[in-house]
Amino acid sequence: MGVRRTAVVKLAVSDEQRDALHRTAEQYLYCANRTADYCWSEASYTECKTNKRQVRDTLYSDFREETELQAQLVQAAIRRAVEAVKGVVERWKKGQRVSCPTFTAETMNYDTRSATFYRNKVSLSTVEGRVEPSFVLPVDSPTPYERYVLSEDYEFRESTLRYDAATDEFYLNISTRRVGGDDAEVSADTGHPDQTVLGIDLGVNSLAVSSTGRFWQGDDYDHWCREFENRRGQMQQRGTQAAHNALLRLGKREEAWRKQYIHTVANELVSEAVEHDCDVIVFEDLTDIREQLPQAKWHHVWAFRRLFEYVEYKAPERGVSVGQVEPNHTSQRCSRTDCGFTHEANRDGEHFHCQKCGYEVNADYNAAKNIGLRYARKRKHRLRSSPKSGSGDAPVDVRVNGGTLNGERHQSIAGD
């Protein structure tokens, strides 16, 4: 997997350009929802249509006649819907409750034919022809746009136009991939038996816990999320134009704060892997995170997904790859390599106590080790775990804000 970076650029749009983009998004979503309806079957997942070429051949001509969209945007809408249906079918196969995907958010995928980038502006295809909004770039140079999109060291992959209704602004998420050079490609997994794995558990009580015993608690994150929520509630009750304007400003501050907070955690997590000579950082598959953590609020789920995305593009630049494993039973299984007993009674809140071997430890830390072990065993890698303590492993119920468990050295546990 090559080193990938994403530059997020705010667009300065005129009223005419704004109307054109909204109309384009409306027709784009029409195509995506029509495609999803065509692909979906309530009878059985085996009857759902997931072949992109066949779906495109069936619907493309109709969409070109029914909309004013350029060919590339019609095809992008079809691809987006088919991919969504594929994802739902996979969950259906696992016995989960599912429904036909629907698209409401104003986001559109642009490729090199439908978007052309210049130094200070972009040309985008719309139903009213090309529009060329300017970029709103930071004063400090080089900006992420200059470092990645305009750089000869990176090549353009795709971009996503996103409308933020809370701020009434349009943004472009521009994805690039590094080309050339010794570090142009970082393998997702070399398969080398000497690789070392860092397991990461994401949760509500602790935002992240590593198999080396480091905790990133979510107390501060939760506190400020509640503060922002309370302030929004107070402003909404006033119902004045001034309160509405203040609400928009608050939304921008909150979004910036959230992103910066998760960026910091992601940087520290990657540094944890580098400091302990880990080759791979492993997370649980987040596809069904809402079902896995029903008690998690929306801002938790947002943080989990964003943290994975940030680590996924930050880690390769430091020579570390990122992987995922199935999440089933990682919180109920004993992580001791000579045990592995799995039972729902093993976990009681934040406390893990194996009913078979008596192993007691913080539950999130136990899950982090299991996540790493699941990946390591499949590939004959090693898990990087916490230091030994007097009890033979990490102490029970240790709660360290951005710190590590006590101990003298780190131990590598070979996969079975």
CSV table of C-alpha atoms in Angstrom, one decimal:
chain,number,residue,atom,x,y,z
A,1,MET,CA,0.0,0.0,0.0
A,2,GLY,CA,1.5,3.4,-1.0
A,3,VAL,CA,1.8,6.3,1.3
A,4,ARG,CA,-1.5,8.2,1.0
A,5,ARG,CA,-2.3,11.7,2.2
A,6,THR,CA,-5.5,13.6,2.1
A,7,ALA,CA,-5.7,17.4,1.8
A,8,VAL,CA,-9.0,19.0,2.9
A,9,VAL,CA,-9.6,22.3,1.2
A,10,LYS,CA,-12.4,24.8,1.8
A,11,LEU,CA,-14.0,26.3,-1.3
A,12,ALA,CA,-15.0,29.9,-1.8
A,13,VAL,CA,-18.2,29.7,-3.9
A,14,SER,CA,-20.4,32.4,-5.4
A,15,ASP,CA,-24.2,32.2,-5.1
A,16,GLU,CA,-24.4,30.9,-8.7
A,17,GLN,CA,-21.7,28.3,-8.1
A,18,ARG,CA,-23.5,27.2,-4.9
A,19,ASP,CA,-26.8,26.7,-6.7
A,20,ALA,CA,-25.0,24.7,-9.4
A,21,LEU,CA,-23.3,22.4,-6.9
A,22,HIS,CA,-26.5,21.9,-5.0
A,23,ARG,CA,-28.4,21.0,-8.1
A,24,THR,CA,-25.6,18.6,-9.2
A,25,ALA,CA,-25.7,16.9,-5.8
A,26,GLU,CA,-29.4,16.5,-5.9
A,27,GLN,CA,-29.2,14.7,-9.3
A,28,TYR,CA,-26.1,12.7,-8.1
A,29,LEU,CA,-28.1,11.4,-5.0
A,30,TYR,CA,-31.0,10.6,-7.3
A,31,CYS,CA,-28.8,8.3,-9.3
A,32,ALA,CA,-27.2,6.7,-6.2
A,33,ASN,CA,-30.6,6.0,-4.6
A,34,ARG,CA,-32.1,4.7,-7.8
A,35,THR,CA,-29.2,2.4,-8.2
A,36,ALA,CA,-29.5,1.1,-4.6
A,37,ASP,CA,-33.2,0.4,-5.1
A,38,TYR,CA,-32.4,-1.5,-8.3
A,39,CYS,CA,-29.7,-3.6,-6.7
A,40,TRP,CA,-31.6,-4.4,-3.5
A,41,SER,CA,-33.8,-7.4,-2.8
A,42,GLU,CA,-35.8,-7.9,0.4
A,43,ALA,CA,-36.1,-11.6,-0.4
A,44,SER,CA,-32.5,-12.7,0.0
A,45,TYR,CA,-28.9,-11.3,-0.2
A,46,THR,CA,-28.2,-13.8,-3.0
A,47,GLU,CA,-30.7,-11.8,-5.1
A,48,CYS,CA,-29.0,-8.5,-4.5
A,49,LYS,CA,-27.1,-7.2,-7.6
A,50,THR,CA,-23.5,-6.3,-6.8
A,51,ASN,CA,-21.8,-6.6,-10.2
A,52,LYS,CA,-20.7,-3.0,-11.0
A,53,ARG,CA,-20.4,-3.5,-14.8
A,54,GLN,CA,-23.8,-5.2,-15.1
A,55,VAL,CA,-25.5,-2.6,-13.0
A,56,ARG,CA,-23.8,0.2,-14.9
A,57,ASP,CA,-24.8,-1.3,-18.3
A,58,THR,CA,-28.4,-1.5,-17.2
A,59,LEU,CA,-28.8,2.0,-15.6
A,60,TYR,CA,-26.3,4.3,-17.3
A,61,SER,CA,-28.3,5.2,-20.4
A,62,ASP,CA,-31.5,5.9,-18.4
A,63,PHE,CA,-29.6,8.2,-16.0
A,64,ARG,CA,-28.0,10.1,-18.8
A,65,GLU,CA,-31.4,10.8,-20.2
A,66,GLU,CA,-33.1,11.5,-16.9
A,67,THR,CA,-30.4,13.9,-15.5
A,68,GLU,CA,-28.0,16.6,-16.7
A,69,LEU,CA,-25.0,14.9,-15.1
A,70,GLN,CA,-21.7,14.4,-16.9
A,71,ALA,CA,-20.9,10.8,-17.7
A,72,GLN,CA,-18.2,10.5,-15.0
A,73,LEU,CA,-20.6,11.7,-12.3
A,74,VAL,CA,-23.3,9.2,-13.3
A,75,GLN,CA,-20.8,6.4,-13.2
A,76,ALA,CA,-19.4,7.6,-9.8
A,77,ALA,CA,-23.0,7.6,-8.4
A,78,ILE,CA,-23.6,4.0,-9.6
A,79,ARG,CA,-20.3,2.8,-8.2
A,80,ARG,CA,-21.0,4.4,-4.8
A,81,ALA,CA,-24.4,2.7,-4.6
A,82,VAL,CA,-23.1,-0.7,-5.6
A,83,GLU,CA,-20.3,-0.6,-3.1
A,84,ALA,CA,-22.8,0.4,-0.4
A,85,VAL,CA,-25.0,-2.5,-1.3
A,86,LYS,CA,-22.0,-4.9,-1.2
A,87,GLY,CA,-21.2,-3.8,2.3
A,88,VAL,CA,-24.8,-4.3,3.5
A,89,VAL,CA,-24.8,-7.8,1.9
A,90,GLU,CA,-21.7,-8.8,3.8
A,91,ARG,CA,-23.4,-7.8,7.1
A,92,TRP,CA,-26.6,-9.6,6.0
A,93,LYS,CA,-24.5,-12.8,5.5
A,94,LYS,CA,-23.4,-12.6,9.1
A,95,GLY,CA,-27.0,-12.6,10.3
A,96,GLN,CA,-27.2,-8.9,11.1
A,97,ARG,CA,-30.3,-6.8,10.6
A,98,VAL,CA,-29.9,-4.7,7.4
A,99,SER,CA,-31.9,-2.5,5.1
A,100,CYS,CA,-31.4,-1.0,1.6
A,101,PRO,CA,-28.8,1.8,1.7
A,102,THR,CA,-30.1,5.4,1.2
A,103,PHE,CA,-28.0,8.5,0.4
A,104,THR,CA,-28.9,11.9,1.8
A,105,ALA,CA,-25.6,13.7,2.5
A,106,GLU,CA,-24.5,16.0,-0.3
A,107,THR,CA,-21.2,14.3,-1.2
A,108,MET,CA,-19.9,13.6,-4.7
A,109,ASN,CA,-16.9,11.7,-6.0
A,110,TYR,CA,-14.8,13.5,-8.7
A,111,ASP,CA,-12.0,11.9,-10.8
A,112,THR,CA,-9.4,13.5,-13.1
A,113,ARG,CA,-12.0,13.9,-15.9
A,114,SER,CA,-14.6,15.7,-13.8
A,115,ALA,CA,-12.2,17.8,-11.6
A,116,THR,CA,-9.2,19.8,-12.8
A,117,PHE,CA,-6.9,21.3,-10.1
A,118,TYR,CA,-5.0,24.6,-10.4
A,119,ARG,CA,-2.8,26.4,-7.9
A,120,ASN,CA,-5.6,28.5,-6.4
A,121,LYS,CA,-8.8,27.0,-7.7
A,122,VAL,CA,-10.5,23.9,-9.0
A,123,SER,CA,-12.7,23.3,-12.1
A,124,LEU,CA,-15.7,21.0,-11.3
A,125,SER,CA,-18.2,19.5,-13.6
A,126,THR,CA,-21.8,20.4,-12.7
A,127,VAL,CA,-25.3,20.2,-14.4
A,128,GLU,CA,-24.8,23.9,-15.4
A,129,GLY,CA,-21.3,23.3,-16.9
A,130,ARG,CA,-18.0,23.8,-15.3
A,131,VAL,CA,-17.6,26.0,-12.2
A,132,GLU,CA,-14.3,27.2,-10.8
A,133,PRO,CA,-14.5,28.1,-7.1
A,134,SER,CA,-11.3,29.4,-5.5
A,135,PHE,CA,-9.5,27.7,-2.6
A,136,VAL,CA,-9.6,29.2,0.9
A,137,LEU,CA,-6.0,28.3,2.0
A,138,PRO,CA,-4.2,29.0,5.2
A,139,VAL,CA,-1.7,31.8,5.2
A,140,ASP,CA,1.2,29.6,6.4
A,141,SER,CA,3.0,27.8,3.6
A,142,PRO,CA,3.4,25.1,2.5
A,143,THR,CA,-0.3,24.1,3.0
A,144,PRO,CA,-1.4,20.5,2.8
A,145,TYR,CA,-2.7,21.3,-0.7
A,146,GLU,CA,0.7,22.5,-1.8
A,147,ARG,CA,2.6,19.7,-0.1
A,148,TYR,CA,0.6,16.8,-1.6
A,149,VAL,CA,-1.7,17.9,-4.5
A,150,LEU,CA,0.8,20.2,-6.2
A,151,SER,CA,3.8,18.2,-5.3
A,152,GLU,CA,5.5,16.0,-8.0
A,153,ASP,CA,6.1,13.5,-5.2
A,154,TYR,CA,2.4,12.7,-5.0
A,155,GLU,CA,-0.2,11.7,-7.6
A,156,PHE,CA,-3.9,12.5,-7.5
A,157,ARG,CA,-6.2,9.6,-6.8
A,158,GLU,CA,-9.7,10.9,-6.3
A,159,SER,CA,-11.5,13.7,-4.6
A,160,THR,CA,-14.8,14.0,-2.7
A,161,LEU,CA,-16.9,17.2,-2.7
A,162,ARG,CA,-18.6,17.5,0.6
A,163,TYR,CA,-21.3,20.0,1.7
A,164,ASP,CA,-21.3,20.9,5.4
A,165,ALA,CA,-24.9,22.0,6.2
A,166,ALA,CA,-24.0,23.2,9.7
A,167,THR,CA,-21.6,25.8,8.3
A,168,ASP,CA,-23.1,26.2,4.8
A,169,GLU,CA,-19.7,25.5,3.3
A,170,PHE,CA,-18.3,23.2,0.6
A,171,TYR,CA,-15.1,21.3,1.1
A,172,LEU,CA,-12.9,19.1,-1.1
A,173,ASN,CA,-11.2,16.0,0.3
A,174,ILE,CA,-8.4,15.4,-2.1
A,175,SER,CA,-6.7,11.9,-1.9
A,176,THR,CA,-3.1,11.5,-3.1
A,177,ARG,CA,-0.5,8.7,-3.2
A,178,ARG,CA,3.2,9.1,-3.0
A,179,VAL,CA,5.2,8.0,-6.1
A,180,GLY,CA,8.8,7.2,-6.5
A,181,GLY,CA,11.5,7.1,-3.8
A,182,ASP,CA,12.5,4.3,-1.4
A,183,ASP,CA,9.4,4.7,0.8
A,184,ALA,CA,6.9,5.0,-2.0
A,185,GLU,CA,5.3,1.6,-1.1
A,186,VAL,CA,4.8,0.3,2.4
A,187,SER,CA,3.5,-3.2,2.3
A,188,ALA,CA,0.2,-3.8,4.2
A,189,ASP,CA,1.9,-6.9,5.5
A,190,THR,CA,5.2,-8.3,4.2
A,191,GLY,CA,4.4,-11.7,5.7
A,192,HIS,CA,7.9,-11.7,7.3
A,193,PRO,CA,7.8,-13.9,10.5
A,194,ASP,CA,9.9,-11.3,12.4
A,195,GLN,CA,7.3,-8.6,12.2
A,196,THR,CA,5.9,-7.2,15.5
A,197,VAL,CA,2.3,-6.2,16.0
A,198,LEU,CA,0.7,-3.5,18.2
A,199,GLY,CA,-2.9,-4.2,19.1
A,200,ILE,CA,-5.4,-1.3,19.6
A,201,ASP,CA,-8.7,-1.5,21.4
A,202,LEU,CA,-11.2,1.3,20.9
A,203,GLY,CA,-13.9,1.9,23.5
A,204,VAL,CA,-16.2,4.3,25.4
A,205,ASN,CA,-14.3,4.2,28.8
A,206,SER,CA,-10.9,4.5,27.2
A,207,LEU,CA,-10.8,6.0,23.8
A,208,ALA,CA,-7.9,3.8,22.9
A,209,VAL,CA,-5.7,1.2,24.6
A,210,SER,CA,-2.6,-0.4,23.2
A,211,SER,CA,-1.3,-3.9,23.8
A,212,THR,CA,1.8,-2.2,25.2
A,213,GLY,CA,-0.4,-1.0,28.1
A,214,ARG,CA,-0.8,2.6,27.1
A,215,PHE,CA,-4.2,4.2,27.7
A,216,TRP,CA,-5.8,7.2,26.0
A,217,GLN,CA,-8.7,8.0,28.2
A,218,GLY,CA,-11.8,9.6,26.8
A,219,ASP,CA,-12.8,11.6,29.9
A,220,ASP,CA,-11.5,14.9,28.5
A,221,TYR,CA,-13.0,14.2,25.1
A,222,ASP,CA,-16.4,13.3,26.7
A,223,HIS,CA,-16.4,16.3,28.9
A,224,TRP,CA,-15.9,18.8,26.1
A,225,CYS,CA,-18.4,17.0,23.9
A,226,ARG,CA,-21.0,17.5,26.7
A,227,GLU,CA,-20.0,21.1,27.0
A,228,PHE,CA,-20.5,21.8,23.3
A,229,GLU,CA,-23.8,19.9,23.4
A,230,ASN,CA,-25.0,22.0,26.4
A,231,ARG,CA,-24.0,25.2,24.7
A,232,ARG,CA,-25.8,24.2,21.5
A,233,GLY,CA,-28.9,23.5,23.5
A,234,GLN,CA,-28.8,26.9,25.2
A,235,MET,CA,-28.4,28.7,21.9
A,236,GLN,CA,-31.2,26.7,20.2
A,237,GLN,CA,-33.6,27.7,22.9
A,238,ARG,CA,-33.1,31.4,22.3
A,239,GLY,CA,-34.3,31.2,18.7
A,240,THR,CA,-32.8,34.5,17.7
A,241,GLN,CA,-30.7,35.3,14.6
A,242,ALA,CA,-27.8,36.2,16.8
A,243,ALA,CA,-28.1,32.8,18.5
A,244,HIS,CA,-28.2,31.1,15.1
A,245,ASN,CA,-25.0,32.8,14.0
A,246,ALA,CA,-23.3,32.0,17.3
A,247,LEU,CA,-24.4,28.4,16.8
A,248,LEU,CA,-22.7,28.2,13.4
A,249,ARG,CA,-19.5,29.6,14.9
A,250,LEU,CA,-19.7,27.1,17.7
A,251,GLY,CA,-20.1,24.3,15.2
A,252,LYS,CA,-16.9,25.3,13.4
A,253,ARG,CA,-15.0,25.5,16.7
A,254,GLU,CA,-16.2,22.1,17.8
A,255,GLU,CA,-15.3,20.5,14.5
A,256,ALA,CA,-11.8,22.0,14.6
A,257,TRP,CA,-11.4,20.9,18.2
A,258,ARG,CA,-12.5,17.3,17.6
A,259,LYS,CA,-10.2,16.9,14.6
A,260,GLN,CA,-7.2,18.3,16.5
A,261,TYR,CA,-7.9,16.1,19.5
A,262,ILE,CA,-8.0,12.9,17.4
A,263,HIS,CA,-5.0,14.0,15.4
A,264,THR,CA,-3.0,14.3,18.6
A,265,VAL,CA,-4.1,10.8,19.7
A,266,ALA,CA,-3.3,9.4,16.3
A,267,ASN,CA,0.2,10.9,16.3
A,268,GLU,CA,0.9,9.5,19.8
A,269,LEU,CA,-0.5,6.1,18.8
A,270,VAL,CA,1.9,5.9,15.8
A,271,SER,CA,4.7,7.1,17.9
A,272,GLU,CA,3.9,4.3,20.4
A,273,ALA,CA,4.3,1.8,17.6
A,274,VAL,CA,7.6,3.3,16.4
A,275,GLU,CA,9.1,3.5,19.9
A,276,HIS,CA,8.4,-0.1,20.5
A,277,ASP,CA,9.7,-1.3,17.1
A,278,CYS,CA,6.2,-2.4,15.9
A,279,ASP,CA,5.7,-3.1,12.1
A,280,VAL,CA,1.9,-3.3,12.1
A,281,ILE,CA,-0.8,-1.4,14.1
A,282,VAL,CA,-4.0,-3.5,14.2
A,283,PHE,CA,-7.5,-2.4,15.0
A,284,GLU,CA,-10.9,-4.1,15.1
A,285,ASP,CA,-12.9,-4.0,11.9
A,286,LEU,CA,-15.1,-0.9,12.5
A,287,THR,CA,-17.8,-1.8,9.9
A,288,ASP,CA,-20.3,-2.8,12.6
A,289,ILE,CA,-19.1,-0.6,15.4
A,290,ARG,CA,-22.6,0.6,16.3
A,291,GLU,CA,-23.7,-2.9,16.9
A,292,GLN,CA,-20.5,-3.8,18.8
A,293,LEU,CA,-20.8,-0.8,21.1
A,294,PRO,CA,-24.6,0.0,21.4
A,295,GLN,CA,-23.8,2.3,24.4
A,296,ALA,CA,-21.5,4.5,22.3
A,297,LYS,CA,-22.8,7.9,21.4
A,298,TRP,CA,-22.4,9.4,17.9
A,299,HIS,CA,-19.3,11.4,18.9
A,300,HIS,CA,-17.7,8.2,20.1
A,301,VAL,CA,-18.3,6.4,16.7
A,302,TRP,CA,-17.1,9.5,14.9
A,303,ALA,CA,-13.9,9.5,16.9
A,304,PHE,CA,-13.3,5.8,16.3
A,305,ARG,CA,-13.6,6.1,12.6
A,306,ARG,CA,-11.6,9.3,12.4
A,307,LEU,CA,-8.8,7.9,14.5
A,308,PHE,CA,-8.5,4.8,12.3
A,309,GLU,CA,-8.4,7.0,9.2
A,310,TYR,CA,-5.7,9.3,10.6
A,311,VAL,CA,-3.5,6.4,11.7
A,312,GLU,CA,-4.0,4.7,8.4
A,313,TYR,CA,-2.4,7.6,6.5
A,314,LYS,CA,0.1,8.7,9.2
A,315,ALA,CA,1.6,5.3,10.0
A,316,PRO,CA,3.0,4.4,6.5
A,317,GLU,CA,5.1,7.6,6.4
A,318,ARG,CA,6.9,6.2,9.5
A,319,GLY,CA,7.3,2.7,8.1
A,320,VAL,CA,4.4,1.1,9.9
A,321,SER,CA,1.4,-0.6,8.2
A,322,VAL,CA,-2.1,-0.8,9.5
A,323,GLY,CA,-4.4,-3.8,9.6
A,324,GLN,CA,-7.8,-4.9,10.9
A,325,VAL,CA,-9.3,-8.1,12.4
A,326,GLU,CA,-12.7,-9.4,13.1
A,327,PRO,CA,-13.9,-8.1,16.4
A,328,ASN,CA,-15.9,-11.1,17.7
A,329,HIS,CA,-15.1,-12.1,21.3
A,330,THR,CA,-12.0,-10.0,21.7
A,331,SER,CA,-13.4,-8.6,25.0
A,332,GLN,CA,-14.5,-12.0,26.3
A,333,ARG,CA,-11.4,-14.1,25.5
A,334,CYS,CA,-8.5,-14.6,27.9
A,335,SER,CA,-5.4,-13.1,26.2
A,336,ARG,CA,-2.9,-15.4,28.0
A,337,THR,CA,-1.4,-17.5,25.3
A,338,ASP,CA,-1.6,-20.7,27.4
A,339,CYS,CA,-5.3,-20.2,28.1
A,340,GLY,CA,-7.5,-18.5,25.5
A,341,PHE,CA,-10.7,-19.4,27.4
A,342,THR,CA,-13.7,-17.4,26.0
A,343,HIS,CA,-16.8,-16.7,28.0
A,344,GLU,CA,-19.1,-13.7,28.5
A,345,ALA,CA,-18.7,-14.1,32.3
A,346,ASN,CA,-15.0,-13.3,31.9
A,347,ARG,CA,-15.7,-9.6,31.5
A,348,ASP,CA,-17.5,-7.4,34.1
A,349,GLY,CA,-17.4,-3.8,32.9
A,350,GLU,CA,-13.8,-2.6,33.0
A,351,HIS,CA,-12.6,-5.7,34.8
A,352,PHE,CA,-11.5,-8.9,33.1
A,353,HIS,CA,-11.3,-12.1,35.2
A,354,CYS,CA,-10.8,-15.4,33.4
A,355,GLN,CA,-13.1,-18.0,34.8
A,356,LYS,CA,-10.7,-20.8,33.8
A,357,CYS,CA,-7.2,-19.7,34.7
A,358,GLY,CA,-8.0,-16.8,37.1
A,359,TYR,CA,-6.1,-14.2,35.0
A,360,GLU,CA,-7.2,-10.7,36.1
A,361,VAL,CA,-6.5,-7.5,34.2
A,362,ASN,CA,-8.1,-4.3,32.8
A,363,ALA,CA,-10.7,-5.4,30.3
A,364,ASP,CA,-9.7,-3.0,27.5
A,365,TYR,CA,-6.1,-3.9,27.8
A,366,ASN,CA,-7.0,-7.6,27.5
A,367,ALA,CA,-9.0,-6.8,24.4
A,368,ALA,CA,-6.1,-4.9,22.9
A,369,LYS,CA,-3.9,-7.9,23.3
A,370,ASN,CA,-6.5,-10.2,21.8
A,371,ILE,CA,-6.8,-7.9,18.7
A,372,GLY,CA,-3.0,-8.0,18.2
A,373,LEU,CA,-2.8,-11.7,18.9
A,374,ARG,CA,-5.5,-12.5,16.3
A,375,TYR,CA,-3.6,-10.7,13.6
A,376,ALA,CA,-0.2,-12.1,14.8
A,377,ARG,CA,-1.2,-15.7,14.9
A,378,LYS,CA,-2.7,-15.7,11.4
A,379,ARG,CA,0.6,-14.3,10.0
A,380,LYS,CA,3.1,-15.9,12.4
A,381,HIS,CA,4.1,-12.5,13.7
A,382,ARG,CA,4.8,-11.4,17.3
A,383,LEU,CA,2.6,-9.3,19.6
A,384,ARG,CA,4.2,-6.4,21.5
A,385,SER,CA,2.6,-6.5,24.9
A,386,SER,CA,3.0,-4.6,28.2
A,387,PRO,CA,5.8,-4.8,30.7
A,388,LYS,CA,5.6,-7.6,33.2
A,389,SER,CA,4.4,-6.5,36.7
A,390,GLY,CA,4.6,-8.4,39.9
A,391,SER,CA,1.4,-10.2,39.2
A,392,GLY,CA,2.7,-11.5,36.0
A,393,ASP,CA,1.2,-9.0,33.7
A,394,ALA,CA,-0.4,-5.6,33.5
A,395,PRO,CA,-2.1,-4.6,36.8
A,396,VAL,CA,-5.9,-4.7,37.0
A,397,ASP,CA,-8.0,-1.5,36.5
A,398,VAL,CA,-5.1,0.8,35.7
A,399,ARG,CA,-6.4,4.1,34.4
A,400,VAL,CA,-3.7,6.2,32.9
A,401,ASN,CA,-4.5,9.3,30.9
A,402,GLY,CA,-2.1,9.1,28.0
A,403,GLY,CA,0.3,7.1,30.0
A,404,THR,CA,1.5,3.5,30.3
A,405,LEU,CA,1.3,0.7,32.7
A,406,ASN,CA,4.1,0.3,35.2
A,407,GLY,CA,6.9,-2.1,34.6
A,408,GLU,CA,10.6,-2.5,33.7
A,409,ARG,CA,10.6,-3.9,30.2
A,410,HIS,CA,8.4,-4.8,27.2
A,411,GLN,CA,7.8,-8.4,26.3
A,412,SER,CA,7.2,-10.0,22.9
A,413,ILE,CA,4.8,-12.9,22.9
A,414,ALA,CA,5.1,-15.2,20.0
A,415,GLY,CA,1.9,-16.1,18.2
A,416,ASP,CA,0.7,-19.7,18.5
